[in-house]
PDB file of C-alpha atoms in Angstrom:
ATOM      1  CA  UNK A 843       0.000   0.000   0.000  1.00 47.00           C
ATOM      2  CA  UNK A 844       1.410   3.073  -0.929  1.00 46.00           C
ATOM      3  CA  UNK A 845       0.419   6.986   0.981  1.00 49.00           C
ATOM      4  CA  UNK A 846      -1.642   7.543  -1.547  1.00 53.00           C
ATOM      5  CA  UNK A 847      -3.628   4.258  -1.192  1.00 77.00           C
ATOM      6  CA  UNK A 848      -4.348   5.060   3.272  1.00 85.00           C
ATOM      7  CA  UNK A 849      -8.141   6.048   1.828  1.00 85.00           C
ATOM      8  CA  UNK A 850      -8.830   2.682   1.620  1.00 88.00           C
ATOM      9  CA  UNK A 851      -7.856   2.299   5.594  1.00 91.00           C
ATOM     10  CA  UNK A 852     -11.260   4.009   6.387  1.00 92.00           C
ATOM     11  CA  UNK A 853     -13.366   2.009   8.335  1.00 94.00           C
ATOM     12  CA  UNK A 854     -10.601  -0.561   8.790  1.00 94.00           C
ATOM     13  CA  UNK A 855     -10.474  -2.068  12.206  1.00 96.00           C
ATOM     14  CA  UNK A 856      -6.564  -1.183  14.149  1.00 97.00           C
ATOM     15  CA  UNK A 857      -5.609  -2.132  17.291  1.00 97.00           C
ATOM     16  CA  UNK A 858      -2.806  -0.005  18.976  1.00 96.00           C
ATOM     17  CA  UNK A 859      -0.449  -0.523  22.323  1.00 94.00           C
ATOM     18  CA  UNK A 860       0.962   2.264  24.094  1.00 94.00           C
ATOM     19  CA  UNK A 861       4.733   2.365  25.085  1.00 92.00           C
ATOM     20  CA  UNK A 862       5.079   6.221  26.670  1.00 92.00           C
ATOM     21  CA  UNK A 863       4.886   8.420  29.113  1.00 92.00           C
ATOM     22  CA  UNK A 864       5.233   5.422  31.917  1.00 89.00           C
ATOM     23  CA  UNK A 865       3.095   6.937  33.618  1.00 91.00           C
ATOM     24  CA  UNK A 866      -0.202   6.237  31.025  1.00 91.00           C
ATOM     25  CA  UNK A 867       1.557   2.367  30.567  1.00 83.00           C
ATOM     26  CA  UNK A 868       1.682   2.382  34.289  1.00 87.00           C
ATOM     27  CA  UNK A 869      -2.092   2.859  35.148  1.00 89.00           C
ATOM     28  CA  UNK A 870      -3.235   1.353  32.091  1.00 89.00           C
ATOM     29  CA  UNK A 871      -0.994  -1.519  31.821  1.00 84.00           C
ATOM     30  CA  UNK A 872       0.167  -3.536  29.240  1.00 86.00           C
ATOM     31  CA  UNK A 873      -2.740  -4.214  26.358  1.00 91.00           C
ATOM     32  CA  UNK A 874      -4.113  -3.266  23.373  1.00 94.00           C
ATOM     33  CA  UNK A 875      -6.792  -0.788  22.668  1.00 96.00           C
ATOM     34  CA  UNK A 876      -9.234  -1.425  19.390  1.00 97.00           C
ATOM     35  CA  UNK A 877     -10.152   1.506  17.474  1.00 97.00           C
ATOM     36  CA  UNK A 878     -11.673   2.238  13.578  1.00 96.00           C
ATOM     37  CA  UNK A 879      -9.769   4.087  11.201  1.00 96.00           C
ATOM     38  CA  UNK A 880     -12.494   7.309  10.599  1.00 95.00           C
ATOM     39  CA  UNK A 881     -10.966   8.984   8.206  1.00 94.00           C
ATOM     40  CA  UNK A 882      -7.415   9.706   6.655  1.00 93.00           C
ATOM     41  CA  UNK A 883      -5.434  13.833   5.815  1.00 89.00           C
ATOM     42  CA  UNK A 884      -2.504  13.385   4.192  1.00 86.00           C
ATOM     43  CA  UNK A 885      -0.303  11.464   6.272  1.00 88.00           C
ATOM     44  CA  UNK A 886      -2.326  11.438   9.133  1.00 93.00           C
ATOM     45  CA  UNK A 887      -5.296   8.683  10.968  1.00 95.00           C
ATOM     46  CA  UNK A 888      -8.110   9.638  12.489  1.00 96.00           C
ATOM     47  CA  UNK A 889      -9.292   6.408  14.609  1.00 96.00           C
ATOM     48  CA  UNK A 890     -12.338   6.219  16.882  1.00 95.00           C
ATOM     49  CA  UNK A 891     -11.626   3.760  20.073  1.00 95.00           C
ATOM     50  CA  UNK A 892     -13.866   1.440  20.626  1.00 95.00           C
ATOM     51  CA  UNK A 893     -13.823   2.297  24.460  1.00 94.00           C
ATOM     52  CA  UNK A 894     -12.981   5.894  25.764  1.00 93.00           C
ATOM     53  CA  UNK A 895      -9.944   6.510  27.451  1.00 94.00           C
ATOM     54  CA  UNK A 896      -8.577   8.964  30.527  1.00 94.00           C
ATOM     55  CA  UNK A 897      -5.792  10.203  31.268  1.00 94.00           C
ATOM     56  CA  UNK A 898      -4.283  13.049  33.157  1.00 93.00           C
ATOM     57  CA  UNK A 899      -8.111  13.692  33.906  1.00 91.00           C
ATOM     58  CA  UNK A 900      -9.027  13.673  29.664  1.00 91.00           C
ATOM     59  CA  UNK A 901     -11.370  11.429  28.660  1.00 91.00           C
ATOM     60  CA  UNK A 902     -11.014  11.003  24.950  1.00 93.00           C
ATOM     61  CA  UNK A 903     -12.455   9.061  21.990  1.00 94.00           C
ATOM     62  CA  UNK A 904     -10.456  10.021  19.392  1.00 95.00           C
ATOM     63  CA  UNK A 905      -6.891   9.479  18.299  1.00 96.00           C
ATOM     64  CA  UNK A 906      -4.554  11.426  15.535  1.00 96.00           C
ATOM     65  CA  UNK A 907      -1.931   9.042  14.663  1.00 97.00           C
ATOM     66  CA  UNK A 908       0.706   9.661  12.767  1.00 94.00           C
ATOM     67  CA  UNK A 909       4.326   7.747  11.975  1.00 94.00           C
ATOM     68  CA  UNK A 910       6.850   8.681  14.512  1.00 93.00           C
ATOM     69  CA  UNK A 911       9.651   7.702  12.274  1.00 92.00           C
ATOM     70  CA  UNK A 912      10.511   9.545   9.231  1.00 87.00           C
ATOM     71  CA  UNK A 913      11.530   6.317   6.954  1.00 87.00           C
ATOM     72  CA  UNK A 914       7.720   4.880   8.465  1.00 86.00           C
ATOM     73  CA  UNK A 915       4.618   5.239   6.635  1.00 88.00           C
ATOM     74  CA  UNK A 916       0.970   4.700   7.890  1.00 92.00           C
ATOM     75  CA  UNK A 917       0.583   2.482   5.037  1.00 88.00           C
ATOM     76  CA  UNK A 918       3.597  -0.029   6.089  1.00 88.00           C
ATOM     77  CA  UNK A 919       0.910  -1.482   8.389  1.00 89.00           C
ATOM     78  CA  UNK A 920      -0.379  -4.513   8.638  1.00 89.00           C
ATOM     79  CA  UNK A 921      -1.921  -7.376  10.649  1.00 88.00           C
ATOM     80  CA  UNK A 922       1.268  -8.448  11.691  1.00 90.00           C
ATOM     81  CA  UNK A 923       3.639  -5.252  11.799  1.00 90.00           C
ATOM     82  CA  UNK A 924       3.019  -2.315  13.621  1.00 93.00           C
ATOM     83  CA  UNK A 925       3.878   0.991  12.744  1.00 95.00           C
ATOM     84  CA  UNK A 926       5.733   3.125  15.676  1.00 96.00           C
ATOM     85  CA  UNK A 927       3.557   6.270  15.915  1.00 97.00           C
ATOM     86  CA  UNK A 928       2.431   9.595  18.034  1.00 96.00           C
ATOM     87  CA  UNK A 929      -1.388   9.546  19.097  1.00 97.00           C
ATOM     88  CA  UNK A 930      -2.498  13.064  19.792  1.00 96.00           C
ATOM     89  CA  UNK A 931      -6.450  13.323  21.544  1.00 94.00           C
ATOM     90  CA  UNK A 932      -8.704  14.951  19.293  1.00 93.00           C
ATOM     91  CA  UNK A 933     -11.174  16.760  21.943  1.00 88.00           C
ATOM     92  CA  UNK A 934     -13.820  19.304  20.997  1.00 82.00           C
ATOM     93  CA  UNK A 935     -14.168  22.394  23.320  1.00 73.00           C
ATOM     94  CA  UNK A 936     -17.930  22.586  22.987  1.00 67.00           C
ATOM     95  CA  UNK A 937     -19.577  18.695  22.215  1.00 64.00           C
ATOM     96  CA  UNK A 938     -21.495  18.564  19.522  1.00 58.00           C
ATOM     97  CA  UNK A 939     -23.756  15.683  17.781  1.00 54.00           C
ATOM     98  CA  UNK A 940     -22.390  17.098  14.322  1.00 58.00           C
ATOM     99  CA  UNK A 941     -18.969  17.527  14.865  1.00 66.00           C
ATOM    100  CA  UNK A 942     -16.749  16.530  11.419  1.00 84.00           C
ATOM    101  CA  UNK A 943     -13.414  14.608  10.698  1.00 86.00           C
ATOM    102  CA  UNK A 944     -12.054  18.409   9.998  1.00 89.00           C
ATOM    103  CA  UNK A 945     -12.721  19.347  13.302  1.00 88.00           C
ATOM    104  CA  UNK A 946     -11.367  16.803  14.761  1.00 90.00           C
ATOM    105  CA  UNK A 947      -8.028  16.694  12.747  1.00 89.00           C
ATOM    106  CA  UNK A 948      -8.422  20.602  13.582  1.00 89.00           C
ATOM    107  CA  UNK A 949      -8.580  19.841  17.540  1.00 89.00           C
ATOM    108  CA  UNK A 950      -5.759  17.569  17.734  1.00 92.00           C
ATOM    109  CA  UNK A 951      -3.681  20.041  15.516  1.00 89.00           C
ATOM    110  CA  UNK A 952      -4.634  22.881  18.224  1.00 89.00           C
ATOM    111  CA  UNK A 953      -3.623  20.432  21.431  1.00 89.00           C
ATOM    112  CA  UNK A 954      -0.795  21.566  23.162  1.00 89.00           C
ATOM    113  CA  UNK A 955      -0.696  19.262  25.793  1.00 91.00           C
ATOM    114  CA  UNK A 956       0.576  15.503  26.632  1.00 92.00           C
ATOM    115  CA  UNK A 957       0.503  12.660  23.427  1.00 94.00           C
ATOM    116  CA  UNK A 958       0.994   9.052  23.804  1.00 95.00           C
ATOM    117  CA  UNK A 959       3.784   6.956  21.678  1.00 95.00           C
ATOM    118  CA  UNK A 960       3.054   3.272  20.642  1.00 95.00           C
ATOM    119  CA  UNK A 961       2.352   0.916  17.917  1.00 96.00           C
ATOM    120  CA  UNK A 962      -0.734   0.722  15.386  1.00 96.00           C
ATOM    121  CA  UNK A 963      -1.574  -2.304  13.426  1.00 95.00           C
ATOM    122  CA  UNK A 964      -4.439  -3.548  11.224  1.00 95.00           C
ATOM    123  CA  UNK A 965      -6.566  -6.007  13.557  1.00 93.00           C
ATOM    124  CA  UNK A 966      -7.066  -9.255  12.555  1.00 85.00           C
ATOM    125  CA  UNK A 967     -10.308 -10.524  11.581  1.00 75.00           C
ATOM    126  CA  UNK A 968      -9.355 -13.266  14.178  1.00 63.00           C
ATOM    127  CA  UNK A 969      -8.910 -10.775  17.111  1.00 58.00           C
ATOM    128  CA  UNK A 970     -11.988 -10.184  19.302  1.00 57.00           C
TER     129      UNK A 970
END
């Protein structure tokens, strides 16, 4: 898959482990989180978790991810490799029912706070 092709990650199930800060691993623990791939700017994810998360007193549904390593591409994932990456929350000030993918891309593009640093991969259709 090439960067051009990460459209056709929309709607595809990910799963995605989080290595840093220690202190997120730390309360968390060690697992995997399951998320949808919503929609796709340039070289950046937008994935909805499945379950919301908190931390640092954030509760967030929304990811940003993109490749933490210049040489990596979104698109090098698969079932079985992961693709190192930064996860920035994508929180709306004001909740709303119609909120878009822009805003959200928008939102995490405005954070100026904490992001998390881990691996996303393509869940298998044999995962739960």
């Amino acid at each position: 898959m090439t960067n051009h092709d990460l459209g056709k990650l929309v709607q595809s199930k990910v799963v995605f482990g989080v290595s840093d800060p220690w202190d997120f691993y730390t309360e968390h623990g060690d697992q995997e989180y399951s998320a949808i791939v919503k929609a796709v700017s340039s070289e950046l994810l937008l994935v909805e978790l499945t379950v919301s998360l908190q931390y640092k007193g954030v509760v967030f549904k929304h990811l940003v991810a993109t490749a933490r390593h210049e040489d990596k591409s979104l698109a090098d994932m698969t079932t079985s490799h992961a693709v190192p990456v930064n996860l920035v929350p994508a929180i709306l000030q004001e909740k709303t029912a119609d909120a878009n993918t822009d805003d959200l891309f928008h939102a995490a593009a405005s954070w100026r706070s904490w992001h998390l640093i881990g691996g996303l991969r393509l869940k298998s259709e044999k995962q739960p």
